[in-house]
PDB file of C-alpha atoms in Angstrom:
ATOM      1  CA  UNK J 204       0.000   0.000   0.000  1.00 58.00           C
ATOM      2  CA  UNK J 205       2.904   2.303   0.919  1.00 68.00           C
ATOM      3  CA  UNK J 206       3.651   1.668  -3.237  1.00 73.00           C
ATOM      4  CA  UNK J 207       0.866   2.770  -3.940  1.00 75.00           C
ATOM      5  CA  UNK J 208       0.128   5.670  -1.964  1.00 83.00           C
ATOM      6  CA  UNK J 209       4.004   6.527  -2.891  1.00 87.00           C
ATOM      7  CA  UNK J 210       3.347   6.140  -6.413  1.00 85.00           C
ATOM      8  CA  UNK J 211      -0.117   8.332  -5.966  1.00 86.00           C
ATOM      9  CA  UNK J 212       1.871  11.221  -4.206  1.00 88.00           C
ATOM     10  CA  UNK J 213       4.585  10.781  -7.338  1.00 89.00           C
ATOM     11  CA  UNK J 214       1.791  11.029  -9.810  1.00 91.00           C
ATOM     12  CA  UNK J 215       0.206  13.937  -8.347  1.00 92.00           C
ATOM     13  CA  UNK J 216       3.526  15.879  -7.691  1.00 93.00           C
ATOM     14  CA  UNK J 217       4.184  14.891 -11.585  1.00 94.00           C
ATOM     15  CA  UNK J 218       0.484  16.142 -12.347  1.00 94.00           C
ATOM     16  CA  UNK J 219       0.803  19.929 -10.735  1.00 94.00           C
ATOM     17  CA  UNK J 220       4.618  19.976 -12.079  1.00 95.00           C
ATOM     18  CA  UNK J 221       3.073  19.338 -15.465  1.00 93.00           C
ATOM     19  CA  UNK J 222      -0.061  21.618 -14.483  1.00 93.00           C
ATOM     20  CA  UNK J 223       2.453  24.254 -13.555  1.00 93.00           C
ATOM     21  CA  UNK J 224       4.701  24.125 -16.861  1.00 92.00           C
ATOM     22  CA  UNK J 225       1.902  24.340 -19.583  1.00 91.00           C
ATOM     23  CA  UNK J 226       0.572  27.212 -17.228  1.00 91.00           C
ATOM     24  CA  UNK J 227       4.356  29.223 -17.942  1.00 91.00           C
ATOM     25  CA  UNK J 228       4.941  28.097 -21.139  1.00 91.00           C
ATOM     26  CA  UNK J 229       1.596  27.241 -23.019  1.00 90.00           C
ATOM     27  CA  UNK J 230      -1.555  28.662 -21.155  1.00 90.00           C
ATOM     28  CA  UNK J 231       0.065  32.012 -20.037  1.00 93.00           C
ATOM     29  CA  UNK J 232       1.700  32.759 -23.450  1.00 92.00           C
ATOM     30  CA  UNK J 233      -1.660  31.825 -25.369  1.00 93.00           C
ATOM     31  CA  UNK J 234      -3.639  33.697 -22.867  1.00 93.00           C
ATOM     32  CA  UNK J 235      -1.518  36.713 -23.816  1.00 94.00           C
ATOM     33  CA  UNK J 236      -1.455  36.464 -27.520  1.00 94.00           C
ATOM     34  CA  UNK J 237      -5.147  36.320 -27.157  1.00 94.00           C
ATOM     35  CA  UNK J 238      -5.333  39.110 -24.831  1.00 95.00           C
ATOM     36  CA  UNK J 239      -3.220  41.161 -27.392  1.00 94.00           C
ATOM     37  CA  UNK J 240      -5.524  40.289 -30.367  1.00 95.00           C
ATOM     38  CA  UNK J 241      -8.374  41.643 -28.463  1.00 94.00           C
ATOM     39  CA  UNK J 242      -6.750  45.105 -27.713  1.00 95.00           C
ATOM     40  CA  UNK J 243      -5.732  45.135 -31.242  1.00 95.00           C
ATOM     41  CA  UNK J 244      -9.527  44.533 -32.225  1.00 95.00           C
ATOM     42  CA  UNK J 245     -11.157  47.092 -29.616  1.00 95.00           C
ATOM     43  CA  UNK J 246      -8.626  49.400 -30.882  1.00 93.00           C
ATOM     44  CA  UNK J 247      -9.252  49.022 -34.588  1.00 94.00           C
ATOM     45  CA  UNK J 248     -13.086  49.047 -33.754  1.00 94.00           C
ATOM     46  CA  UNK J 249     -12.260  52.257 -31.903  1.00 95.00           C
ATOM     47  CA  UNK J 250     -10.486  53.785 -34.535  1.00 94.00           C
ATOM     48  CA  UNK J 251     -13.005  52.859 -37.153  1.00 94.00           C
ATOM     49  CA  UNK J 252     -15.648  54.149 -35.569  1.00 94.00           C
ATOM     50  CA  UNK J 253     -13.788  57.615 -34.863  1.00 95.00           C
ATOM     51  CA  UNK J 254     -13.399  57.344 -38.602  1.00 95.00           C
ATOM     52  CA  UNK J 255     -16.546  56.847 -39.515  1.00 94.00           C
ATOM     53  CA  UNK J 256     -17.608  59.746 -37.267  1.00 95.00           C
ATOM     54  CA  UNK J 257     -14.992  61.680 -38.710  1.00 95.00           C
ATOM     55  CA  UNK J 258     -16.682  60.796 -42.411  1.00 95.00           C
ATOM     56  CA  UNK J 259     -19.994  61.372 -41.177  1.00 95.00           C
ATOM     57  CA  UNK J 260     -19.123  64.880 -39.737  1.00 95.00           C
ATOM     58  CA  UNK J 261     -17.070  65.815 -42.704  1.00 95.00           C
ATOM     59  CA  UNK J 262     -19.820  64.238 -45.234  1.00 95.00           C
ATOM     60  CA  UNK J 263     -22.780  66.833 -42.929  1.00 94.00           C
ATOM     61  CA  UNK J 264     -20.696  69.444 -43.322  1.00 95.00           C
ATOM     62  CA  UNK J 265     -20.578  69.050 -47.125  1.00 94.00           C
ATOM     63  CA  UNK J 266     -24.101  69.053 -47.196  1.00 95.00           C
ATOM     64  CA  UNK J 267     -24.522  71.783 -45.354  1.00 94.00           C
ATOM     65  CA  UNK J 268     -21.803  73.790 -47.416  1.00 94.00           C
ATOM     66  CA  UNK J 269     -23.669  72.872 -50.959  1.00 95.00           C
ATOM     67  CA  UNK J 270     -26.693  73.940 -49.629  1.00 94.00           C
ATOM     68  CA  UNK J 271     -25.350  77.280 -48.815  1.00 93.00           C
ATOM     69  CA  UNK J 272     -23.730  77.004 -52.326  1.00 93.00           C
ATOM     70  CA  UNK J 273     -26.899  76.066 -54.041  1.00 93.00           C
ATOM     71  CA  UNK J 274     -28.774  78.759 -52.356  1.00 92.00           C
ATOM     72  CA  UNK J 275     -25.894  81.257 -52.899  1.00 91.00           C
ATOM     73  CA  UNK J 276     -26.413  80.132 -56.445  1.00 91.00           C
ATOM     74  CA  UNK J 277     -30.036  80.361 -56.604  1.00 91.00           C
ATOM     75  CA  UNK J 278     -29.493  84.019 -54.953  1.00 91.00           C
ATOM     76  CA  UNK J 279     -27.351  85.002 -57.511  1.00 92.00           C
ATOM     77  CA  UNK J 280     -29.017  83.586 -60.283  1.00 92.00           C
ATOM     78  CA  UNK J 281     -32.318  85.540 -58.884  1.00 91.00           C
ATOM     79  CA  UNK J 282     -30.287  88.787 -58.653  1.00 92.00           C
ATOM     80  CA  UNK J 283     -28.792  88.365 -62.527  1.00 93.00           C
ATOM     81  CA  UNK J 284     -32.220  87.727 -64.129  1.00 93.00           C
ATOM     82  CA  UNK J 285     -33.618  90.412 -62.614  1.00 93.00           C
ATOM     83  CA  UNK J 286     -30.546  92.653 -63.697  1.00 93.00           C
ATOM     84  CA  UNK J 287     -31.243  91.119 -67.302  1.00 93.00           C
ATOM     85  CA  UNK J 288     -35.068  92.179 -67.061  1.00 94.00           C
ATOM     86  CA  UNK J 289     -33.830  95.429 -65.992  1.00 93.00           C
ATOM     87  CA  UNK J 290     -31.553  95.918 -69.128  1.00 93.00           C
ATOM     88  CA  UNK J 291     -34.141  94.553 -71.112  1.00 92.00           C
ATOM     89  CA  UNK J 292     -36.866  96.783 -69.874  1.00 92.00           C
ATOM     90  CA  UNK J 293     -33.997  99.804 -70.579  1.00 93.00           C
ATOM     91  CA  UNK J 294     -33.291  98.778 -74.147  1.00 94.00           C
ATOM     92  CA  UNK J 295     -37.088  98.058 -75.314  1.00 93.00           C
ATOM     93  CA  UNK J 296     -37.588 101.584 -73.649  1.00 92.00           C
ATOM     94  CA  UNK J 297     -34.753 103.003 -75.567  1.00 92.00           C
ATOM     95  CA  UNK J 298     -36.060 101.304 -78.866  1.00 92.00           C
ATOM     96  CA  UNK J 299     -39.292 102.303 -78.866  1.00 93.00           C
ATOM     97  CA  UNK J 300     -38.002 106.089 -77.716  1.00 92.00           C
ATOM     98  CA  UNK J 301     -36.149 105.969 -81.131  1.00 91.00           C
ATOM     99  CA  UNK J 302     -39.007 104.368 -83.354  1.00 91.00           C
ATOM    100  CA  UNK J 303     -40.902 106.788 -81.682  1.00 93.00           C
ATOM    101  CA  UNK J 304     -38.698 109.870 -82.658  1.00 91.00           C
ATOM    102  CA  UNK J 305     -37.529 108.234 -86.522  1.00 91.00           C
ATOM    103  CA  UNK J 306     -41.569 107.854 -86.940  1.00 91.00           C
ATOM    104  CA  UNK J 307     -42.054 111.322 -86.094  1.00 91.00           C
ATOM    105  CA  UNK J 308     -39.400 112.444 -88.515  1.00 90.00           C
ATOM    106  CA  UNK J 309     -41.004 110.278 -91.226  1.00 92.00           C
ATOM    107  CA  UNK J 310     -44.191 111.887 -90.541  1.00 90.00           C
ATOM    108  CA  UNK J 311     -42.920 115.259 -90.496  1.00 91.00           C
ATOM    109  CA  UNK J 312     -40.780 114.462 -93.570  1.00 91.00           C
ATOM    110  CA  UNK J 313     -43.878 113.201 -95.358  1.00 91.00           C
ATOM    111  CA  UNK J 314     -46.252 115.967 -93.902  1.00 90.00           C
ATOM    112  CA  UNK J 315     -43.823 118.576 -95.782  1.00 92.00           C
ATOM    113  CA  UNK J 316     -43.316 116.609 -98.959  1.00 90.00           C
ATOM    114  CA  UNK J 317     -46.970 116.601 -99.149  1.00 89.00           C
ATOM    115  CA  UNK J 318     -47.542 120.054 -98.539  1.00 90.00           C
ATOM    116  CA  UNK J 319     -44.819 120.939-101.729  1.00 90.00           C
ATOM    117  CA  UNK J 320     -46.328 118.525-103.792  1.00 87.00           C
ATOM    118  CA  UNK J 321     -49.585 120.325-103.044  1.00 88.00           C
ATOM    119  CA  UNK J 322     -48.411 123.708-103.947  1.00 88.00           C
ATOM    120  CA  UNK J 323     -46.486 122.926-107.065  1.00 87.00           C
ATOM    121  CA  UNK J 324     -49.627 120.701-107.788  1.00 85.00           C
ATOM    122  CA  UNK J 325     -51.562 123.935-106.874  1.00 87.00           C
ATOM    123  CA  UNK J 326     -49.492 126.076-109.009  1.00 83.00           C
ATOM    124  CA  UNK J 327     -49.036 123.895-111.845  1.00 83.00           C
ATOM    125  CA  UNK J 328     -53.396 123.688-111.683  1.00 80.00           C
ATOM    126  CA  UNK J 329     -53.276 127.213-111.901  1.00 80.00           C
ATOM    127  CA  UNK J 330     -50.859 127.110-115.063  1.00 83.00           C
ATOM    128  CA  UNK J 331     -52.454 124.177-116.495  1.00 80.00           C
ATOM    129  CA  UNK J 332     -55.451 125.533-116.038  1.00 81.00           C
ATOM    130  CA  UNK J 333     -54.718 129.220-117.703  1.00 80.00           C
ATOM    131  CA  UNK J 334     -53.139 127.497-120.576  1.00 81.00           C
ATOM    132  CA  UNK J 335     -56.618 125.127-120.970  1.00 81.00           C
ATOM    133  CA  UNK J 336     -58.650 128.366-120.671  1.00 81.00           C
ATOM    134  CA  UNK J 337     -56.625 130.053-123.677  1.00 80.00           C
ATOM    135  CA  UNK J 338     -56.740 127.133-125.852  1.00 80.00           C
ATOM    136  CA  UNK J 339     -60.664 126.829-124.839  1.00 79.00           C
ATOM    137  CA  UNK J 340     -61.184 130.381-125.392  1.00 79.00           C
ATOM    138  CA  UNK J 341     -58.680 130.823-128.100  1.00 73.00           C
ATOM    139  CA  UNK J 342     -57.266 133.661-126.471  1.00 62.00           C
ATOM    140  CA  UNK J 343     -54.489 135.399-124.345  1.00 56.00           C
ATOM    141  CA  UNK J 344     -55.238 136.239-120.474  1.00 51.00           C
TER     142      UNK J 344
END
């Protein structure tokens, strides 16, 4: 029985010696490497999601900006039509200002030709009609 009890104790002793190596040089070094792959993890989660914050901020704040652009835009695009209405409005004015004025002249012009043709027509009557009245007649006025 001693043998055995002897043999017991020198399995045991042999068991926790055993126990106690793969704990230094197999449990502990896993455990670490394992460890270290999960810091390396929560850190790359970390830093991708500060990234994608980063992206999210950055891609808001590019909105934000090409709305102010597109309204800026829409602003200036507002303010140059208007300007083109204005010069539009000016030039028609201007045009019809001069058609008004050349049509005037023409009618002026026109009036006065008229009013020579009517005396030379007048005078020529008067002629025409003298000369008609002596042949008529047969005789000098």
């Amino acid at each position: 029985m001693i043998n055995l009890d002897i043999a017991f104790v020198f399995q045991l002793v042999n068991f926790l010696v055993l126990v106690l190596l793969l704990n230094v040089f197999l449990y502990k070094p896993i455990r670490k490497q394992l460890a270290d792959r999960a810091a390396q993890i929560n850190g790359a989660k970390q830093k991708s999601a500060e990234v994608d914050r980063e992206v999210q901020e950055k891609l808001a704040s590019y909105e934000a900006r090409m709305r102010e652009i597109r309204a800026g835009a829409a602003d200036e695009r507002g303010a140059l039509k208007k300007e083109a209405q204005q010069q539009e409005a000016a030039i028609l004015d201007k045009a019809r200002a001069e058609a008004t004025a050349s049509l005037s002249a023409i009618k002026a012009k026109v009036a006065q030709e008229a009013e020579e043709a009517r005396r030379l027509l007048t005078s020529s009557a008067e002629t025409l009609s003298a000369e008609i009245c002596e042949k008529v007649l047969g005789r000098s006025l």
